[in-house]
Coordinates of C-alpha atoms and ligand atoms in Angstrom, one line a residue:
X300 CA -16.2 -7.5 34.8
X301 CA -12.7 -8.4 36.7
X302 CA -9.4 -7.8 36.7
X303 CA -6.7 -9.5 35.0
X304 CA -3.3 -10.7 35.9
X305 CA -0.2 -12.5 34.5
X306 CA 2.9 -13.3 37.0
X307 CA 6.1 -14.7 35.5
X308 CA 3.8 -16.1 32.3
X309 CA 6.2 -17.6 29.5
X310 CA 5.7 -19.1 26.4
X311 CA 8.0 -21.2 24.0
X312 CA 7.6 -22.7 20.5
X313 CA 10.8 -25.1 20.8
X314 CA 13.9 -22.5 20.7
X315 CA 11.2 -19.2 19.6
X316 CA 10.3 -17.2 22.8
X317 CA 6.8 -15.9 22.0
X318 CA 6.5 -15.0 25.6
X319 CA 9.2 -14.1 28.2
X320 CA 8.2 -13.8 32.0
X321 CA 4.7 -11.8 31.3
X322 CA 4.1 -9.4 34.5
X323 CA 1.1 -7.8 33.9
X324 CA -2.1 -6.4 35.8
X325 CA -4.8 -5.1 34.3
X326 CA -7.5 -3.0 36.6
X327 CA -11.2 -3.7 36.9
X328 CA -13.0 -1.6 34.0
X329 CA -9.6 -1.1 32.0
X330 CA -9.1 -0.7 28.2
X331 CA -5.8 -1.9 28.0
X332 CA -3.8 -2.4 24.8
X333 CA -1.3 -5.1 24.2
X334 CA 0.5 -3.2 21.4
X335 CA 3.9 -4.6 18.9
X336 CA 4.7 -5.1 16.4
X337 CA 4.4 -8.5 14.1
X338 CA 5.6 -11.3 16.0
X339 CA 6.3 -9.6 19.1
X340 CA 3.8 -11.7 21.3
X341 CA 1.0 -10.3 21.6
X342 CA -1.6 -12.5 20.5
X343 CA 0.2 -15.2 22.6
X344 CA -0.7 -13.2 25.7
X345 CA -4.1 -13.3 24.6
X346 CA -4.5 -16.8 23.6
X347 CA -3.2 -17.7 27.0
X348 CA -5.3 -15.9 28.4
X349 CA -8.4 -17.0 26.5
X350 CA -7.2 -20.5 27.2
X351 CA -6.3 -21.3 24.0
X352 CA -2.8 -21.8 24.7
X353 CA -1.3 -23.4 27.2
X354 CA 1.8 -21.3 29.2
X355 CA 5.0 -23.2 29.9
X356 CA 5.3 -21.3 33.5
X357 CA 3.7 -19.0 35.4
X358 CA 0.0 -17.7 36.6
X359 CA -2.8 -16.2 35.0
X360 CA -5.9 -14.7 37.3
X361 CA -9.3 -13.6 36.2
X362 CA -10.6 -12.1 39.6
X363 CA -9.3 -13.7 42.1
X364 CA -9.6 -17.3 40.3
X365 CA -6.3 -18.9 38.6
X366 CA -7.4 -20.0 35.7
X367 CA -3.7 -21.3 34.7
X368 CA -5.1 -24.5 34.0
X369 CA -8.6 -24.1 33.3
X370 CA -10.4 -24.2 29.6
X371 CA -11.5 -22.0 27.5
X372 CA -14.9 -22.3 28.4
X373 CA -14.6 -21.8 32.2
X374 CA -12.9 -18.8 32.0
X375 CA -15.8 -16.6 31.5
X376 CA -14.0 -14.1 28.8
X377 CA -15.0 -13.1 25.3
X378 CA -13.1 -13.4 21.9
X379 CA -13.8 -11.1 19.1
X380 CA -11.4 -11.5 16.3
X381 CA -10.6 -10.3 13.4
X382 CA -12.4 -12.4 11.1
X383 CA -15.5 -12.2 12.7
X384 CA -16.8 -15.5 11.5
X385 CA -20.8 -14.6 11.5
X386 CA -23.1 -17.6 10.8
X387 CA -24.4 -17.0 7.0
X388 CA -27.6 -18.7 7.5
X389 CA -28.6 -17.1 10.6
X390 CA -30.1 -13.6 10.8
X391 CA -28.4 -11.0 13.3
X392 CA -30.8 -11.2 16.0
X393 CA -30.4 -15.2 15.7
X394 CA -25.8 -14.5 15.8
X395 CA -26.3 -12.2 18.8
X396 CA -28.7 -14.8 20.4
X397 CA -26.4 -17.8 19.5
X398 CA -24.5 -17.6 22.5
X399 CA -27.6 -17.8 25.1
X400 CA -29.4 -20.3 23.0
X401 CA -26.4 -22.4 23.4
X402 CA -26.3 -22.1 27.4
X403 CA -27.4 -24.6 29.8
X404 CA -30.0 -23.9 31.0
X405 CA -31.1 -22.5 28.2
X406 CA -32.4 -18.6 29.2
X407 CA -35.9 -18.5 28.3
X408 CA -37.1 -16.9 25.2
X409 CA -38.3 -13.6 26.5
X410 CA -35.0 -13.2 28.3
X411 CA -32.7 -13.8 25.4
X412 CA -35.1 -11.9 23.2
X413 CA -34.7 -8.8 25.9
X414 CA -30.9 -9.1 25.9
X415 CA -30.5 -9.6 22.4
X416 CA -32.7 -6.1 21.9
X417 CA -30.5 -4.3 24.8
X418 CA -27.5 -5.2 23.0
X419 CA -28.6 -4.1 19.6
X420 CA -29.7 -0.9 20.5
X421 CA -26.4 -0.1 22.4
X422 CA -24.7 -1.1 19.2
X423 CA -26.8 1.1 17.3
X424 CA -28.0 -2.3 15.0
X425 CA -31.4 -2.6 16.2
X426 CA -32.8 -1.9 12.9
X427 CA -30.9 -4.4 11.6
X428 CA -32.0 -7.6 13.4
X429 CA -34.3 -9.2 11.0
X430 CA -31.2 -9.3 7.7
X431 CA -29.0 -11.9 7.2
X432 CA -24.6 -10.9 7.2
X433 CA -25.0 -10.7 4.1
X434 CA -27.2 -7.9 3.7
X435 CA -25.3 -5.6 5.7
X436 CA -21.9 -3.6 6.0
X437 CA -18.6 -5.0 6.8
X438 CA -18.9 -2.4 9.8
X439 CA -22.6 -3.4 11.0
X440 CA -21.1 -7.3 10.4
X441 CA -18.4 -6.3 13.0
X442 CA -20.7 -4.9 15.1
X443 CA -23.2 -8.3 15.0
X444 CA -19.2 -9.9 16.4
X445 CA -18.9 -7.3 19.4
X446 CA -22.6 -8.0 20.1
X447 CA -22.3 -11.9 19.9
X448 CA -19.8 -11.2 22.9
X449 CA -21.2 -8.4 25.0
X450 CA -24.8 -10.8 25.1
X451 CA -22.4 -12.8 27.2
X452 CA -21.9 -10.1 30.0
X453 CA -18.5 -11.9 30.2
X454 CA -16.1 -11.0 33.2
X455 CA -13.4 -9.8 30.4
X456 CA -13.6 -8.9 26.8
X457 CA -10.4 -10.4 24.8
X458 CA -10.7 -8.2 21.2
X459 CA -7.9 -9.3 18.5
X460 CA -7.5 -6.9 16.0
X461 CA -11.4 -6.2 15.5
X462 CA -10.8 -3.4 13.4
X463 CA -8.1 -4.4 10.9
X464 CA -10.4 -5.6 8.1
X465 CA -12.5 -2.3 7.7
X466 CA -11.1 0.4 5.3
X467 CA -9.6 3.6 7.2
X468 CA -12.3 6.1 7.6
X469 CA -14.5 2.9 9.1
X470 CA -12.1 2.0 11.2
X471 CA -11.4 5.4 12.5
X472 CA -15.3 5.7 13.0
X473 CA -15.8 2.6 15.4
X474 CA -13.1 3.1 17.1
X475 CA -14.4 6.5 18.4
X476 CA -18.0 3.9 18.9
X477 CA -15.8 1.2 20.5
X478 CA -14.4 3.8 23.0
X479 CA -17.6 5.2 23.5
X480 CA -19.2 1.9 23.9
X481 CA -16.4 1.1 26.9
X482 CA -17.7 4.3 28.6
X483 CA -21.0 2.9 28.5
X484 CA -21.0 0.2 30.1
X485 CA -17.4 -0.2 32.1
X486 CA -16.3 -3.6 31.0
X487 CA -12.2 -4.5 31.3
X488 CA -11.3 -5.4 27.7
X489 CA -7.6 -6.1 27.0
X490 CA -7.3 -5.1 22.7
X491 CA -4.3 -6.5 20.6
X492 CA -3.5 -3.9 18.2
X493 CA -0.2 -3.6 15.8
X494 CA -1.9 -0.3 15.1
X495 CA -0.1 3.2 17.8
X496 CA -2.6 5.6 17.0
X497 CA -5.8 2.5 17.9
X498 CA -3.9 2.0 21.5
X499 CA -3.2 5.3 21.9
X500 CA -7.1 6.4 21.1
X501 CA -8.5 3.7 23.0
X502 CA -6.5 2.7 25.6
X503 CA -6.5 3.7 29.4
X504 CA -3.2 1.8 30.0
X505 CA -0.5 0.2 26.8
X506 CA 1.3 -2.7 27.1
X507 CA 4.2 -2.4 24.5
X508 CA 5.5 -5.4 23.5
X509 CA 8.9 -6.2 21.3
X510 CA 10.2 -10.0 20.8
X511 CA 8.1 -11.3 23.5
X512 CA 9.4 -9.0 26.4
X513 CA 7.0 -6.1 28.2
X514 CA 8.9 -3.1 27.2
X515 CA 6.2 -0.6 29.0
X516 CA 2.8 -0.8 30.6
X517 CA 1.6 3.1 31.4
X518 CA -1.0 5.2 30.1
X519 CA -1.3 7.0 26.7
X520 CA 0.5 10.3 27.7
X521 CA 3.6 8.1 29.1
X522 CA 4.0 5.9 26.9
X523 CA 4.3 9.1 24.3
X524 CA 5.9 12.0 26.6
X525 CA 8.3 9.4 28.7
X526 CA 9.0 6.3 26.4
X527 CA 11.0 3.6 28.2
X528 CA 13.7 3.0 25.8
X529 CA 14.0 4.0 22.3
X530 CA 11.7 0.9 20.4
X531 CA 9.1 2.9 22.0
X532 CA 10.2 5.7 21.1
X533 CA 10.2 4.7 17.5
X534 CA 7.2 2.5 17.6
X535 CA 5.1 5.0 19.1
X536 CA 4.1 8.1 17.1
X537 CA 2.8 8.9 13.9
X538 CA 6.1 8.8 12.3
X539 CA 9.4 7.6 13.4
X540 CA 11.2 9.4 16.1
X541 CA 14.9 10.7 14.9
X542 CA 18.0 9.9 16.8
X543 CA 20.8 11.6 16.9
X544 CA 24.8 10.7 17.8
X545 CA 26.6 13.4 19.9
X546 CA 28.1 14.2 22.8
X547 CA 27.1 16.3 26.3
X548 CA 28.8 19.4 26.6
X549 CA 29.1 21.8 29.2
X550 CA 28.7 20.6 33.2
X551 CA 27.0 23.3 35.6
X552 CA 25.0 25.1 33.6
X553 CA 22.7 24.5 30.8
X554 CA 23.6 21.1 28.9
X555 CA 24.0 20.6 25.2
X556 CA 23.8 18.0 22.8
X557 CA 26.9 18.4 19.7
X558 CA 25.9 16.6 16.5
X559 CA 26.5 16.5 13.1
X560 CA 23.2 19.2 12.9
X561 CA 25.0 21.6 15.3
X562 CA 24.8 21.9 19.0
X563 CA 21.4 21.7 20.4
X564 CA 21.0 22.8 24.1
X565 CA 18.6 20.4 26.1
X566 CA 17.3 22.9 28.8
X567 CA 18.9 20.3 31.9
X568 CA 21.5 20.6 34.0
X569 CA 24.4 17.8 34.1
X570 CA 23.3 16.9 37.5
X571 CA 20.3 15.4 36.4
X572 CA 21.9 13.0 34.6
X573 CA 23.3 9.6 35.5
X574 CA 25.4 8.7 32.8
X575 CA 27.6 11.2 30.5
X576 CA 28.7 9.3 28.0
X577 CA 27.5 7.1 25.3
X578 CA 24.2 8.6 24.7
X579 CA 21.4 9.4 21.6
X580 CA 19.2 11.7 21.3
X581 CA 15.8 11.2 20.2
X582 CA 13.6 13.9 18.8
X583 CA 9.8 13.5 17.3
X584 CA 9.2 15.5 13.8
X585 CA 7.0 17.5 15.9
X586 CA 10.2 18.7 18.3
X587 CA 11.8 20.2 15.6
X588 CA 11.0 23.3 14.3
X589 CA 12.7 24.8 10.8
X590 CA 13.2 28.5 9.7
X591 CA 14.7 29.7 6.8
X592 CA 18.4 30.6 7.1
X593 CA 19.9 32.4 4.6
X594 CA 23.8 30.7 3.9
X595 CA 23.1 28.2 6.4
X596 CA 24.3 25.0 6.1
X597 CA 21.5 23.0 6.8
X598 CA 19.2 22.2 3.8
X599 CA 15.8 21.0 3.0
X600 CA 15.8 17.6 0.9
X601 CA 13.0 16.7 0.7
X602 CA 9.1 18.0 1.7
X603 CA 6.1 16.0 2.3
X604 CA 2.5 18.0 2.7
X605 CA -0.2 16.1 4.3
X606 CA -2.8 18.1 4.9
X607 CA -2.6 19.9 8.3
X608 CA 1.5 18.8 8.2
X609 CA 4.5 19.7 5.9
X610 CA 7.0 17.7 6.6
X611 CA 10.6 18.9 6.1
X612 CA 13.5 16.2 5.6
X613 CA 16.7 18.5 6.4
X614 CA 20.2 17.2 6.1
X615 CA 23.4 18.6 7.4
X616 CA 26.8 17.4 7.2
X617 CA 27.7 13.8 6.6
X618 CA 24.0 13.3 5.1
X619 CA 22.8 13.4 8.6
X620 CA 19.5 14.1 8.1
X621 CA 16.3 14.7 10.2
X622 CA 12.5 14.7 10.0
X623 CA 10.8 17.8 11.6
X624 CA 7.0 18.7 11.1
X625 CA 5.9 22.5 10.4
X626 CA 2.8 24.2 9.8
X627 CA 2.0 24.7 5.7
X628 CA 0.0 27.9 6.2
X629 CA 3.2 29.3 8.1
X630 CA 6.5 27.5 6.5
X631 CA 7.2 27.6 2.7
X632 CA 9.9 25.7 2.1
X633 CA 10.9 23.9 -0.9
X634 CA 14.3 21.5 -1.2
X635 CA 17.3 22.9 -1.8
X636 CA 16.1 25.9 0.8
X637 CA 19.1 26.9 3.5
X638 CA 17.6 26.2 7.3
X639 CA 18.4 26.5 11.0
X640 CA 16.1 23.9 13.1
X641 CA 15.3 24.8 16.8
X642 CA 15.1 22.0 19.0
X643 CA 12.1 22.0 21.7
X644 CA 13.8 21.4 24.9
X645 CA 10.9 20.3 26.7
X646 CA 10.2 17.4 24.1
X647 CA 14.0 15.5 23.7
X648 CA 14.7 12.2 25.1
X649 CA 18.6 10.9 25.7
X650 CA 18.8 7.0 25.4
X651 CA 21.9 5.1 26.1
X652 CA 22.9 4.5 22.8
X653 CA 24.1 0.8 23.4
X654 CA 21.2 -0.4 25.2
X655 CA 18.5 1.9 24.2
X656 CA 17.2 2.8 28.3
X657 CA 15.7 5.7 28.3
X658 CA 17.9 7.9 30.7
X659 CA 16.7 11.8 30.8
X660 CA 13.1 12.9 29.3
X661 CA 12.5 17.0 28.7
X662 CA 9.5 16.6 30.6
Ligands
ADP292 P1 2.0 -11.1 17.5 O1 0.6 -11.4 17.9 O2 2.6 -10.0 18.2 O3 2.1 -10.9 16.0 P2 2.6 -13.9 18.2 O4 2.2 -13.9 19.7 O5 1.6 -14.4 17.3 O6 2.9 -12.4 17.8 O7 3.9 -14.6 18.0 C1 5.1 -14.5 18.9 C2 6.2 -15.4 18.4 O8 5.8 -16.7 18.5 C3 6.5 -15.1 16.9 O9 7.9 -15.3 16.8 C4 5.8 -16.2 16.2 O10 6.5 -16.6 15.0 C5 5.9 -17.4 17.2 N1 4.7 -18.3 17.1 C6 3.4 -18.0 17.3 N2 2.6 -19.0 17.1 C7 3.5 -20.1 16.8 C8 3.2 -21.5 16.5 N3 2.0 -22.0 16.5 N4 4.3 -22.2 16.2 C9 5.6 -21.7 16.2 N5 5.8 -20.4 16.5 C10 4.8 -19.6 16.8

């Protein structure tokens, strides 16, 4: 295992900038995500780093080599991918294998044949060695690709969506198995994923791309509790974060924040803040809380139940309208139902609203 490190890396496609001045480290033993959504660049990183591409300026280190300009196959990293492209006619022992029987020197047999075993049994496939791809699970076939790599004992593990052509409750399973398996055996893996709630499971550190540029690189927590600017905001979370149009009031003491849903008081004082003017407010469903308000003017519009969560659209004046999340055992709401929301100060973000910078978290 090794580090990882981009300085100043760019990439072009004549006038499209899938890359833009890539500054990125990534520890020894990390599981970092390179997370964005379609098109934002993130499976350029990777490719450059795999070698597959070639970048346009900058430096890319694997350890303490620059491997700017080497190929793919002097690199030492390992590419599963989202099709995982096993060989049909080979069984899985003989896919795993594949890699070693290709190397040169060739390992001996009882040396690949000890490997292959070590890395089935992590995988939980050892039972499985003697069947062909075609006589196992689209799961167990995507465990055959991690295995393929891992037999490899690469320096870094590049992993490219691994996940996205399993059905939800599979995917949700070896993820918990992939993170597991990282615990195991301390390899750094960088993982592209369109997918928040993957990085945010997975992930020691997030890279958050949008239109080729780094928007933040910090842990899980961070990314979620302190979002850089407000594409993170939105782009991280279950559901979208809600902003909201106002202005500060009040200097010394407490602050609050005047829109179109009332006044909501933000628990800082106006000292902490740099700028006064020209801000948003952004608010996660699960910042909000609604009670019933007899005569209020707030109402609810519309309510969503999934499961453990109701969500409550409520819209006040000027169809301003925001998302909050209650609990269904404890809130019985239905649309049309008069509201007052509360506001958690500890969990609302101020952006500038013509840049979208984060300026002032609640915590
Ligand atoms: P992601 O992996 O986040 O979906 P990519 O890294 O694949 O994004 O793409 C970044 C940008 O580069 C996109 O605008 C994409 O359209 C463009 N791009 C990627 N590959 C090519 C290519 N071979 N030719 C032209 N444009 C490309």
């Amino acid at each position: 295992m090794s580090t990882v490190s981009f300085r100043g890396v760019s990439k072009h496609y004549g006038p499209t900038v899938a890359l833009d001045g890539l500054d990125l480290e990534v520890r020894e033993g990390e599981f970092v995500s390179l997370l964005g959504p379609s098109g934002s660049g993130k499976s350029t990183t990777l490719n450059l780093l795999a070698g597959l591409l070639d970048a346009d300026a900058g430096e890319i280190r694997i350890g303490a080599t620059d491997v700017t300009l080497l190929p793919p196959e002097r690199r030492d990293v390992a590419m599963v991918f989202q099709n995982y492209a096993l060989y049909p006619h080979l069984t899985v022992f003989e896919n795993i294998a594949f890699p070693l029987e290709v190397r040169r020197p060739r390992p001996d047999a009882a040396t690949i044949r000890e490997k292959v075993e070590r890395v089935a049994g992590l995988l939980g496939i050892a039972a499985l060695l003697a069947r062909y791809p075609k006589e196992i699970s689209g799961g167990q076939q995507q465990r055959v690709a991690l295995g393929r790599a891992m037999v490899r004992d690469p320096k870094v593990f590049l992993l490219d969506e691994p996940l996205s052509n399993l059905d939800a409750r599979l995917r949700i399973r070896m993820r918990r198995d992939l993170k597991a398996l990282h615990q195991a055996l301390g390899s750094t893996i960088v993982y592209v994923t369109h997918d928040q709630s993957e990085a945010m499971t997975l992930s020691s550190r997030i890279a958050v791309f949008d239109h080729g540029r780094l928007q933040q690189y910090a842990p899980p927590a961070e990314i979620y509790d302190r979002p850089a600017n407000a594409f993170v905001a939105n782009f991280v979370g279950d559901r979208e974060t809600n902003f909201l149009d106002g202005a500060l009031e009040g200097t010394d003491g407490e602050l609050a924040f005047v829109t179109a849903l009332g006044r909501i008081p933000l628990g800082r004082r106006g000292s902490a803040l740099p700028s006064r003017a020209g801000l948003r407010l952004g608010a996660r469903p699960e910042a909000i809380g609604v009670e019933p308000a007899a005569g209020a003017e707030l109402r609810v519009a519309l309510a969503e139940l999934s499961g453990a969560d109701l969500f409550l659209t409520v819209q006040g004046r000027d169809n301003t309208e925001v998302v909050a999340r209650a609990d269904p055992r404890a809130v019985r709401l239905e649309p049309g139902a008069t509201v007052r929301l509360r506001f958690d100060p500890t969990r609302l973000h101020l952006f500038d609203a013509e840049s979208g910078a984060a300026v002032s978290h609640g915590s």
